[in-house]
Short mmCIF file of C-alpha atoms in Angstrom, two decimals:
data_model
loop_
_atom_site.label_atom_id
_atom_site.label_comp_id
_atom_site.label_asym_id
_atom_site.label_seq_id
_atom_site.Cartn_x
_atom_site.Cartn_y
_atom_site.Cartn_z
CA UNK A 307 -42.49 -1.70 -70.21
CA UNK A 308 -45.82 -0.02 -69.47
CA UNK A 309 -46.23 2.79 -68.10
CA UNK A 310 -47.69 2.39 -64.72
CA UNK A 311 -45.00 -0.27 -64.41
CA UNK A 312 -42.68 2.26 -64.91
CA UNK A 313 -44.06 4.56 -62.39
CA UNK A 314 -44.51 1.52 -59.57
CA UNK A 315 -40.83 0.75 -59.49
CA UNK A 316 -39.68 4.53 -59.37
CA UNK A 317 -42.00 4.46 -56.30
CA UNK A 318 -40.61 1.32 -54.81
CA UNK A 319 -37.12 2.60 -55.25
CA UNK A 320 -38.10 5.96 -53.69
CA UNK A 321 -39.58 3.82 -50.85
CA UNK A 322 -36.73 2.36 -50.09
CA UNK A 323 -34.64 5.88 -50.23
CA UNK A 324 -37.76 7.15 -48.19
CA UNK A 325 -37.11 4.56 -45.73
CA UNK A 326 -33.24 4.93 -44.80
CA UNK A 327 -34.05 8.66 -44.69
CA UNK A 328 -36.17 7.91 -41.93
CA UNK A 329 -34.09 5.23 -40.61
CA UNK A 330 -31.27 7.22 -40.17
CA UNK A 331 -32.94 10.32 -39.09
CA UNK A 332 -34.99 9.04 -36.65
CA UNK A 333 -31.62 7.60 -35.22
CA UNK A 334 -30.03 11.05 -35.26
CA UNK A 335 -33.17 11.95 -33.53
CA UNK A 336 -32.81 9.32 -31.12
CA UNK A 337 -29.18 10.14 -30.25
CA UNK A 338 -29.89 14.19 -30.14
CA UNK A 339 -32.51 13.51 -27.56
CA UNK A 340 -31.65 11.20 -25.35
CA UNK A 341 -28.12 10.02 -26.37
CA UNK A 342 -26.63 11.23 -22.45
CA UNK A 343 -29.78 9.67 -21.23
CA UNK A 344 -28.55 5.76 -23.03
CA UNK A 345 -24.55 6.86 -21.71
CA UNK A 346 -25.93 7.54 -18.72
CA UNK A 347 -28.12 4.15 -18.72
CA UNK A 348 -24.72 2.13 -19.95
CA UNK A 349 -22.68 3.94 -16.86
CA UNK A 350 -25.30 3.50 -14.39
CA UNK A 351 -25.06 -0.65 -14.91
CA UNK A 352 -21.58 -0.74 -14.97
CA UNK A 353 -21.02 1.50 -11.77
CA UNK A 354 -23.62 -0.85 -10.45
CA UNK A 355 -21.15 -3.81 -11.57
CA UNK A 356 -18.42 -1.94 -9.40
CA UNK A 357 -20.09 -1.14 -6.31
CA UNK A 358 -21.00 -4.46 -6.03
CA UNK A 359 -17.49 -5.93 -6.26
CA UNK A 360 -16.86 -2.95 -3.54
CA UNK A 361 -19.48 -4.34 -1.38
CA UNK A 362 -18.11 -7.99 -1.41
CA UNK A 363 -14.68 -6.85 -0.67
CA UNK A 364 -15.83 -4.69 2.18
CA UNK A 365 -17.57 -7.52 3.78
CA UNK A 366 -14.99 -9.93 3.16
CA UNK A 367 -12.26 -7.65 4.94
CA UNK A 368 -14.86 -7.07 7.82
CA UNK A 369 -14.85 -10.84 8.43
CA UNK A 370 -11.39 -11.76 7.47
CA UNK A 371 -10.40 -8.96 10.87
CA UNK A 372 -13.19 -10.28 12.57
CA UNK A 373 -12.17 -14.34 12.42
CA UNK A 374 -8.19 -12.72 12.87
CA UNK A 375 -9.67 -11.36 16.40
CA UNK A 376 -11.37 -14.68 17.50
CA UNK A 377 -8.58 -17.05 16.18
CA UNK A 378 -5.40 -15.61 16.40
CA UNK A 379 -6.63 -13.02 18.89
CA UNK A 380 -8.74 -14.97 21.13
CA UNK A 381 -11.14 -12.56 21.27
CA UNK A 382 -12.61 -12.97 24.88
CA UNK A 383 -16.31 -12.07 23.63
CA UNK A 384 -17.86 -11.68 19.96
CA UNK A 385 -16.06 -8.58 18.31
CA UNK A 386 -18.32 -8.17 16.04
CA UNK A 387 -20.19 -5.38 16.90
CA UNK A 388 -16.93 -3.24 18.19
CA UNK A 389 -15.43 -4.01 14.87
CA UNK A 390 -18.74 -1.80 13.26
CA UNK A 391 -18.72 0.60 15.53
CA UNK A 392 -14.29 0.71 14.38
CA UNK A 393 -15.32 0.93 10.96
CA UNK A 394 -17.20 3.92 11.46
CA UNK A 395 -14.74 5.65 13.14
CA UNK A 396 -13.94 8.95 11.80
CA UNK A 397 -10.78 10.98 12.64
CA UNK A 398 -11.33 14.98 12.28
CA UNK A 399 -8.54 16.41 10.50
CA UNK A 400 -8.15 20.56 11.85
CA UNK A 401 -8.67 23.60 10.21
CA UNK A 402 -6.26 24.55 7.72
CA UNK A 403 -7.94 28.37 7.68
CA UNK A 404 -5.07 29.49 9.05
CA UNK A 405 -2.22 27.10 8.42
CA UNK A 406 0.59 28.00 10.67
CA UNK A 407 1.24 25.19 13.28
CA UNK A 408 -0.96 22.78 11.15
CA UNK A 409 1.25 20.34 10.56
CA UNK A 410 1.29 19.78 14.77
CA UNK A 411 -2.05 19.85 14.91
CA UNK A 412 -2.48 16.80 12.70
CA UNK A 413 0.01 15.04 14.48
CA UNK A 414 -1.43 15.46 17.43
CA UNK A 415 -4.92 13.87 15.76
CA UNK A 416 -2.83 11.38 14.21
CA UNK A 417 -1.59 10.43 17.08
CA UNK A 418 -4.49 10.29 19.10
CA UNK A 419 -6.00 7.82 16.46
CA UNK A 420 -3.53 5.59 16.23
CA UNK A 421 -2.88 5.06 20.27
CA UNK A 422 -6.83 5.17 20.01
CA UNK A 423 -7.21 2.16 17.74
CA UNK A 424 -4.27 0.61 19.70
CA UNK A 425 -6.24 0.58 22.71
CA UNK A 426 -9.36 -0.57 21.33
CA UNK A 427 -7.72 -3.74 19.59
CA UNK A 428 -5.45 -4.64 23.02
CA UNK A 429 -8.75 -4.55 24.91
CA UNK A 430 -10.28 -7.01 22.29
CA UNK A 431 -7.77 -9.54 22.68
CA UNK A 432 -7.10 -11.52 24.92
CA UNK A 433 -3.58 -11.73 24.26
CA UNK A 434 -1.35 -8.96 24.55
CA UNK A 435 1.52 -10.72 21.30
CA UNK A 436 2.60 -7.13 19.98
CA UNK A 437 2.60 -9.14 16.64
CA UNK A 438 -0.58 -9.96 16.75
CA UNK A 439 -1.74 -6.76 18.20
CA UNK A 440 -0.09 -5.26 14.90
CA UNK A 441 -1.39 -7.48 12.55
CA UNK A 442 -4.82 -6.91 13.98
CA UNK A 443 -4.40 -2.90 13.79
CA UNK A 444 -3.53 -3.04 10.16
CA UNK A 445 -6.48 -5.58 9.11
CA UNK A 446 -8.88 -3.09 10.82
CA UNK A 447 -7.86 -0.09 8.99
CA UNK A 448 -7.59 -2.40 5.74
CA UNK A 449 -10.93 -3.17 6.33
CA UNK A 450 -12.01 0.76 7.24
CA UNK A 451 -10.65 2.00 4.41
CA UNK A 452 -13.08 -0.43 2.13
CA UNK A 453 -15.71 0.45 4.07
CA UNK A 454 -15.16 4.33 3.31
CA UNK A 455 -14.34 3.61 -0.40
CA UNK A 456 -17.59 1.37 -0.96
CA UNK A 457 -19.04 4.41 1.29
CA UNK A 458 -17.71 7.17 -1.05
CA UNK A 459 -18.87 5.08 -4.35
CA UNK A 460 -21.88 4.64 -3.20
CA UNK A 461 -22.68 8.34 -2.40
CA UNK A 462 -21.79 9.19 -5.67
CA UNK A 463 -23.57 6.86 -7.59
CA UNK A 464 -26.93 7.51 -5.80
CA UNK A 465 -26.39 10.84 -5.96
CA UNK A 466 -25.57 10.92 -9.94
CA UNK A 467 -29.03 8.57 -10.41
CA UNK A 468 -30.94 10.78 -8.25
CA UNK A 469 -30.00 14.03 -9.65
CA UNK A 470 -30.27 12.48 -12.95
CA UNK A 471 -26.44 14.35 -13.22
CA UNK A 472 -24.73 12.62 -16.67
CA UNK A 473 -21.23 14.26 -16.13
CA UNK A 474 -21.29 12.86 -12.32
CA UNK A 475 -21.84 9.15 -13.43
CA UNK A 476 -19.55 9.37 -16.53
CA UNK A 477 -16.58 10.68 -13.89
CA UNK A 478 -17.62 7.58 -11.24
CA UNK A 479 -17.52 5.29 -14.49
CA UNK A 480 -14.04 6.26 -15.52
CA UNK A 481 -12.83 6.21 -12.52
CA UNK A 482 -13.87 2.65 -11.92
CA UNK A 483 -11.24 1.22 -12.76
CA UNK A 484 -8.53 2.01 -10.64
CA UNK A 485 -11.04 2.67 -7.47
CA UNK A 486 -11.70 -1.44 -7.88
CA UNK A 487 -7.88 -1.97 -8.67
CA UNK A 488 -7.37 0.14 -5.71
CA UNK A 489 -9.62 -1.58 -3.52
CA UNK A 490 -8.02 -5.14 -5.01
CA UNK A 491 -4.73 -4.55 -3.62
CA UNK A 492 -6.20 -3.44 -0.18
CA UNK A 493 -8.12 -6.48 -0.33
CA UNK A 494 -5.10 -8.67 -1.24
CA UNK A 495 -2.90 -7.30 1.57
CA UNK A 496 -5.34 -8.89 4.37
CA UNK A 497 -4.08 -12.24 3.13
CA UNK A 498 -0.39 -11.17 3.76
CA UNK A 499 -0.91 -9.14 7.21
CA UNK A 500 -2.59 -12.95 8.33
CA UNK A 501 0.05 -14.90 7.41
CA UNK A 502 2.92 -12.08 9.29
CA UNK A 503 4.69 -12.06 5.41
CA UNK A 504 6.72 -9.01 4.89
CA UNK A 505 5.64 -6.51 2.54
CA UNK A 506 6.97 -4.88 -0.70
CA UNK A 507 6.76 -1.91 1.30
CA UNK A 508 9.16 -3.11 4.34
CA UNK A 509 12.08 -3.30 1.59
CA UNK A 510 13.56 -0.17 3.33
CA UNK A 511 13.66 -2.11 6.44
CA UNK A 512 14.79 -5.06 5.13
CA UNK A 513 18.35 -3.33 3.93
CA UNK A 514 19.11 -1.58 6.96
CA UNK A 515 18.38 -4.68 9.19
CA UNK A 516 21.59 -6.05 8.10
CA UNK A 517 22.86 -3.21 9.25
CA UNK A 518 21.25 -3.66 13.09
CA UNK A 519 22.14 -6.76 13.10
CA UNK A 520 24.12 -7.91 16.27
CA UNK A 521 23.86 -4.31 17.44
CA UNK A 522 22.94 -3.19 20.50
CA UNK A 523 19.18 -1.54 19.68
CA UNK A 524 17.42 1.35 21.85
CA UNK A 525 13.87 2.38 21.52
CA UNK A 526 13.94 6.39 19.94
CA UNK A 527 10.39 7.09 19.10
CA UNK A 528 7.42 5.41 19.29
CA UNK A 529 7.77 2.14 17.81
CA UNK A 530 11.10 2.45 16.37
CA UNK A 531 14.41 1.68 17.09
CA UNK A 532 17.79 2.64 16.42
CA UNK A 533 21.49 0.90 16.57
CA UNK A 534 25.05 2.76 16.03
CA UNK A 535 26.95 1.16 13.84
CA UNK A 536 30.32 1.93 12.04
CA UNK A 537 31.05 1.51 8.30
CA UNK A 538 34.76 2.43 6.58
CA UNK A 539 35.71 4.79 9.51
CA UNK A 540 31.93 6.87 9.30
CA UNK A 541 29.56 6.21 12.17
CA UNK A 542 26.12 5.30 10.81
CA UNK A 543 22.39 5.90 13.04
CA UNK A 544 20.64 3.14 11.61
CA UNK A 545 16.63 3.35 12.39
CA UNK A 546 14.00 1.59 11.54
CA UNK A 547 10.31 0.89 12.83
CA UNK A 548 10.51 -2.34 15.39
CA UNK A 549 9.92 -4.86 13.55
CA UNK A 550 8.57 -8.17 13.20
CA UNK A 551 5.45 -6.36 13.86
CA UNK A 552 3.43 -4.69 11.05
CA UNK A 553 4.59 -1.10 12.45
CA UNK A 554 5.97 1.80 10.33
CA UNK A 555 7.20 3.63 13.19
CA UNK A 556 8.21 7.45 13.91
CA UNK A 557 10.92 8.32 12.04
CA UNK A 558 10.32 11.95 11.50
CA UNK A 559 10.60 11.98 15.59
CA UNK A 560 13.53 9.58 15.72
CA UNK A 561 15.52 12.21 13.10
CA UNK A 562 14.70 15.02 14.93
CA UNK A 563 15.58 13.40 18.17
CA UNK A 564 19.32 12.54 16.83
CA UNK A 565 20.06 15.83 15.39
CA UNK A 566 18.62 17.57 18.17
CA UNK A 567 18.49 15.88 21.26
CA UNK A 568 21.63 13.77 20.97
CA UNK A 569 23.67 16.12 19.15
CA UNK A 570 24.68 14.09 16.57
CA UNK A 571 25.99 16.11 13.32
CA UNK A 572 25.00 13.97 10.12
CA UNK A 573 27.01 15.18 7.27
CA UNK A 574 23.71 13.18 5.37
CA UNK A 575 20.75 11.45 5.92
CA UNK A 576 20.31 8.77 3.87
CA UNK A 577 16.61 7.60 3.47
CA UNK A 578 15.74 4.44 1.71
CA UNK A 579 12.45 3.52 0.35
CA UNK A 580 9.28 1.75 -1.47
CA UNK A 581 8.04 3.98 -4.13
CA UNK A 582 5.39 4.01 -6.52
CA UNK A 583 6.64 2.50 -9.99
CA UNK A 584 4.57 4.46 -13.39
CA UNK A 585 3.39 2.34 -15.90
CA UNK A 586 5.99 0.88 -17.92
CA UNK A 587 8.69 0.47 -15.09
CA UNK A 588 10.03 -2.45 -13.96
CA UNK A 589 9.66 -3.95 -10.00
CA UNK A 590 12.70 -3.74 -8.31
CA UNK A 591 14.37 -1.13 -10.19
CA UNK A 592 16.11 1.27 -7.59
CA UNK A 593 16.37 5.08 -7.98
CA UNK A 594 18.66 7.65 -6.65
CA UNK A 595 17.70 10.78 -5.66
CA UNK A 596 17.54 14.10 -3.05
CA UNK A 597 14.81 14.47 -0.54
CA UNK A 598 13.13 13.08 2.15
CA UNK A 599 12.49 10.04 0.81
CA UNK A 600 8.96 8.85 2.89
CA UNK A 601 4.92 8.43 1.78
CA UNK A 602 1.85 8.88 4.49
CA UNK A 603 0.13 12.16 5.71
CA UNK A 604 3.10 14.42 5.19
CA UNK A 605 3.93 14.71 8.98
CA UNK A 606 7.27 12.31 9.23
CA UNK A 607 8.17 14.13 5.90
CA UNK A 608 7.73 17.48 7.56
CA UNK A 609 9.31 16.61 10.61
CA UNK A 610 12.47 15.45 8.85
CA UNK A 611 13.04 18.08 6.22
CA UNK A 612 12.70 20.55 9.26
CA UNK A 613 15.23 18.98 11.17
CA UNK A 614 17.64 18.38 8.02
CA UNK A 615 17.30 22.08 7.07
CA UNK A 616 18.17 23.54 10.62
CA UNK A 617 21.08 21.57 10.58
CA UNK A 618 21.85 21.94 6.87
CA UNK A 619 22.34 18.18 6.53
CA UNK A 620 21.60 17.37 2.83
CA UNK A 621 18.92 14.20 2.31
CA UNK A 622 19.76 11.38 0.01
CA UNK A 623 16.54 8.69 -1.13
CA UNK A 624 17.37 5.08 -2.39
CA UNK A 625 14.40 4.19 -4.18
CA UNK A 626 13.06 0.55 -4.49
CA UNK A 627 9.93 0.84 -7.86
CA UNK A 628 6.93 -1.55 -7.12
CA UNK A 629 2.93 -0.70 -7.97
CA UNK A 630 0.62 -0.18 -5.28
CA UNK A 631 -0.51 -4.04 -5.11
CA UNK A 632 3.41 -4.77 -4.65
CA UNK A 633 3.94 -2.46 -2.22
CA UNK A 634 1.00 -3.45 0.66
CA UNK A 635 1.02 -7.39 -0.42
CA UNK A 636 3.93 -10.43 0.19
CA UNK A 637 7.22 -9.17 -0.66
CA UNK A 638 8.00 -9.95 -4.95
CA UNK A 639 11.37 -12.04 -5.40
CA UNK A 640 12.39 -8.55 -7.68
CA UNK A 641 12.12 -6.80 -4.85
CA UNK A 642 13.68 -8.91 -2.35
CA UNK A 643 16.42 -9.32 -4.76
CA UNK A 644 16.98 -5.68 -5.05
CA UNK A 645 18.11 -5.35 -1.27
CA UNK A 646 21.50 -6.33 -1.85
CA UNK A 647 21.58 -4.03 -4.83
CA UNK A 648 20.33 -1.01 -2.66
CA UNK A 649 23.16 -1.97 0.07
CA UNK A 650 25.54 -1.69 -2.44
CA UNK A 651 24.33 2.04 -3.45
CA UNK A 652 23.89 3.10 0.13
CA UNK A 653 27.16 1.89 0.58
CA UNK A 654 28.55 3.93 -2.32
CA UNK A 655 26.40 7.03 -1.20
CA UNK A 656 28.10 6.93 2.16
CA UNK A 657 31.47 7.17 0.29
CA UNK A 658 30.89 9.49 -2.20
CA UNK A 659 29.19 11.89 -0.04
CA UNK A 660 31.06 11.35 3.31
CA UNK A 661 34.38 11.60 4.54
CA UNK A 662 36.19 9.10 7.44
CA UNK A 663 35.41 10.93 10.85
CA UNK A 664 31.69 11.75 9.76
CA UNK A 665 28.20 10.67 11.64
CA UNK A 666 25.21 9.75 9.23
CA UNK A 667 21.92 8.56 10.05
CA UNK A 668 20.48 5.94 7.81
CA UNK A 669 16.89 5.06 7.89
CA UNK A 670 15.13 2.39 6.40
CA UNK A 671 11.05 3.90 5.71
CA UNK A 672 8.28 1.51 5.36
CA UNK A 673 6.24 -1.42 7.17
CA UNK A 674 7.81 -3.94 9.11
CA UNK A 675 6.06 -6.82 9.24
CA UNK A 676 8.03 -9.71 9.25
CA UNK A 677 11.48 -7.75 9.28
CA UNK A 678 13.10 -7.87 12.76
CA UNK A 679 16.39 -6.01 13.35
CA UNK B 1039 -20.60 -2.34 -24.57
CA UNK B 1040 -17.29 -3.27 -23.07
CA UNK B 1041 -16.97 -3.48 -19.40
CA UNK B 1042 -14.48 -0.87 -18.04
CA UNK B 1043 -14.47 -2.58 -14.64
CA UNK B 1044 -11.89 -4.85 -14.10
CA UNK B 1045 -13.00 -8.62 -14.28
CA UNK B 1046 -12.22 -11.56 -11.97
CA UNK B 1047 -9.16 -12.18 -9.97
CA UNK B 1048 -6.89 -12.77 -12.92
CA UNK B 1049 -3.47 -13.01 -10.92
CA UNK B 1050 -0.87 -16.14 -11.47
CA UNK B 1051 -0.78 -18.17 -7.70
CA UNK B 1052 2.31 -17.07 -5.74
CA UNK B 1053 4.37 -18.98 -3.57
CA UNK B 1054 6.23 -17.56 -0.28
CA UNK B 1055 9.54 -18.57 0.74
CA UNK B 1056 11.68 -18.31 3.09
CA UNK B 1057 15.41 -18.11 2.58
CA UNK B 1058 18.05 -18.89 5.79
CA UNK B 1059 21.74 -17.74 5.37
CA UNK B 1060 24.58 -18.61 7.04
CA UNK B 1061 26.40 -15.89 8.39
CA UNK B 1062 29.96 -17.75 8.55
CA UNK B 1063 30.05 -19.82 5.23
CA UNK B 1064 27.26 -17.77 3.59
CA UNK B 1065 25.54 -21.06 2.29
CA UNK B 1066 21.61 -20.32 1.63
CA UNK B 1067 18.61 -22.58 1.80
CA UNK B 1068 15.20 -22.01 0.32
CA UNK B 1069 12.11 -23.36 1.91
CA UNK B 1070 8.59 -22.80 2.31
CA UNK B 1071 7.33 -20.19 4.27
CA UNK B 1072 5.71 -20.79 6.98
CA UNK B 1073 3.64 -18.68 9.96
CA UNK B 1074 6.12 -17.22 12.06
CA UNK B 1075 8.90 -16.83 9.85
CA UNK B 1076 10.72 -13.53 10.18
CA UNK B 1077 14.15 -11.64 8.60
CA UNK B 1078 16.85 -12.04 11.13
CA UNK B 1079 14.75 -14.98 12.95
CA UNK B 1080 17.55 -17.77 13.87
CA UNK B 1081 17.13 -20.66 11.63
CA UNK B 1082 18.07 -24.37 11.48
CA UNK B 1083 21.40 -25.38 11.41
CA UNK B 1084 23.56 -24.50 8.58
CA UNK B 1085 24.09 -28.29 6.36
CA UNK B 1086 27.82 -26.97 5.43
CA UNK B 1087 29.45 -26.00 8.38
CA UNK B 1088 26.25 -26.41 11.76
CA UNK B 1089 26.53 -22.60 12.73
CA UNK B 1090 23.07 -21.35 12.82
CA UNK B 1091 21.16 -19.76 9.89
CA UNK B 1092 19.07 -16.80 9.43
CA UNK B 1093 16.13 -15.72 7.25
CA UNK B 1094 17.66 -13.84 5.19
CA UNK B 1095 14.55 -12.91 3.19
CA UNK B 1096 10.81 -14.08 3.10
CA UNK B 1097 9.54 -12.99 -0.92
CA UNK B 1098 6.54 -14.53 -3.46
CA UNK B 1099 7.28 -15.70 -6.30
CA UNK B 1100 4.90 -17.57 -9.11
CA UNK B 1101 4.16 -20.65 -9.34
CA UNK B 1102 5.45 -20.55 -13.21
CA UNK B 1103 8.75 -18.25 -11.91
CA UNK B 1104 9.93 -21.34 -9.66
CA UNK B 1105 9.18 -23.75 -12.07
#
């Protein structure tokens, strides 16, 4: 070998080792300087991805309600522009500066929302079916709560984009995920509330309709009912909200009412359920356990654990496990099947806990729809 | 890079049905569930013994589950 032979292929291979040097370092470069800018790039498009899917199931919801008010509802004129201006609707929640006598307060906004939206959706219809009244309640504020959630996802994602803000974007993008699973089961339940198919959710009201049935009923609180009923020698309250219609009732008032009002002395209030299953558990499985066994704002709970602990009653929950999709879409066949599984623990409760001679209230928590008593 | 957000509606079809009971003989029928169907609504006649049914219960199941 010559020497400047020798000499050009120690410079090629130094080329080479020149080369992947730079390569590499030039990639380290890249990824110093404007690695969040590519992760921010990547979480931009797929929060894009997700907002869109938001947007479609917004709109869909907006027109499923809408067609619900013009062909169920015969909707005397075109709803359409009531059903924005319902969408929009925002309900003020009061100070909580000074807590004491909040949980009133909210109640009392609650409460004006709800006969609020009542009123608004009997004056669209031109049909006064408390059914479909219901049915039409629950697919506006299915299709409200859409509307905030694409609202809220949108917010943040222009915001992120705008403000250039890496961390906000990489929270929306994890997040994701369960906002669109979220938003899928919302979007699912319109097709049930249409149809008038009980929910995973009205299992509570499905056991304690057997025991209502053939009983004499009386209205207790707003949209919920009570019968007396007798089981082994104890005299059972059994309440529920008044069902077939898609109503979950008051049974925070309806407790209070029969501890304090009628002077009935539960030696328990038993309190059956839908509750949120973790991952890994299996639909249907029941669970026992002490407390006031009911979801929403916190009010009902409130009102009941107030009225339980002046009267020193103790609580009991029957538990029925199903996710969030289960819970506001057609009743599962596991779930169903559970209810004659949870009559047989109530029934045990009742015995174990209670003597012959006693008074308990039972109440079965959830939606009705498509559960009568 | 992979897609975090959850893809296309990816959920087996489900079938509603309706079940009637008998209160006297306790016999139960299955059908299809159909609009205006409710728990407790009075039902057809029972096939065993004529007294009429009730829906029992109204629950989904999948198409693969009832076969």
């Amino acid at each position: 070998m010559s020497i400047s032979a020798a000499v050009l292929q120690v410079t090629s291979g130094d080329l080479t080792t020149y080369l992947y040097i730079a390569f590499f370092g030039l990639l380290f470069v890249v990824q110093f300087a404007f690695g969040t800018r590519l992760q921010s790039y990547f979480a931009i498009n797929e929060i894009s991805r997700g907002l869109n899917k938001l947007r479609v199931m917004k709109d869909k919801a907006r027109k499923d309600a809408i067609d619900y008010l013009v062909n169920v509802g015969k909707a005397q004129a075109d709803p359409t522009q009531r059903v924005d201006q319902f969408l929009d609707y925002v309900t003020i929640m009061p100070v909580d500066i000074d807590p004491s006598g909040l949980v009133g307060k909210i109640d009392h906004v609650v409460t004006t929302n709800n006969d609020r939206v009542r009123a608004e959706v009997g004056s669209l219809l031109n049909q006064n079916n408390p059914v479909t009244v219901s049915i039409s309640e629950n697919l506006l504020e299915v299709a409200t709560s859409l509307n905030q959630i694409h609202k809220i996802v949108r917010h943040f994602y222009l915001l992120g984009k705008k403000t250039n803000s890496y961390f906000t974007l990489v929270q929306l993008q994890m997040l994701m995920p369960m906002i669109i699973q979220e938003a899928d089961a919302l979007l699912n339940a319109t097709d049930s509330f249409r149809m008038g198919e009980p929910v995973g959710d009205g299992i509570g009201p499905v056991v304690v309709s057997r025991f209502m049935a053939g009983k004499e009923k009386r209205v207790i609180a707003k949209d919920t009912v009570m019968a007396i009923t007798e089981y082994k020698g104890r005299k059972l309250y059994v309440l529920k909200a008044d069902g077939p219609m898609a109503y979950v009732g008051q049974p925070g008032v309806a407790i209070q009412k029969i501890v304090s009002e009628m002077g009935v002395k539960p030696s328990a209030i038993v309190m059956i359920d839908a509750a949120l299953k973790l991952e890994g558990e299996k639909t249907g499985e029941i669970a026992e356990g002490v407390g006031a066994a009911i979801g929403g704002i916190g009010v009902e709970k409130f009102q009941i654990e107030e009225a339980a602990t002046k009267a020193k009653v103790p609580l009991y929950a029957i538990l029925v496990k199903q996710s969030i999709l289960e819970a506001i879409t057609v009743m599962r066949k596991e779930i169903a099947e559970a209810a004659d599984k949870v009559a047989e623990v109530l029934n045990r409760v009742i015995e174990e806990k209670t003597k012959e001679g006693d008074e308990v209230v039972v109440a079965g928590i959830g939606n009705t729809l498509g559960v009568a008593q | 890079m992979m897609s975090s957000v959850p893809g296309a509606d990816r959920k087996s079809k489900l079938l509603v049905y309706t079940i009637e009971e008998c209160p006297v003989c306790g016999q139960k029928t299955k059908r299809a569930f159909t609009v205006g169907d409710y728990i407790t609504k009075e039902a057809s006649k029972c096939p065993k013994c004529s007294n009429t049914a009730r829906v029992s219960l109204v629950y989904a199941e999948s198409a693969k589950q009832s076969g």
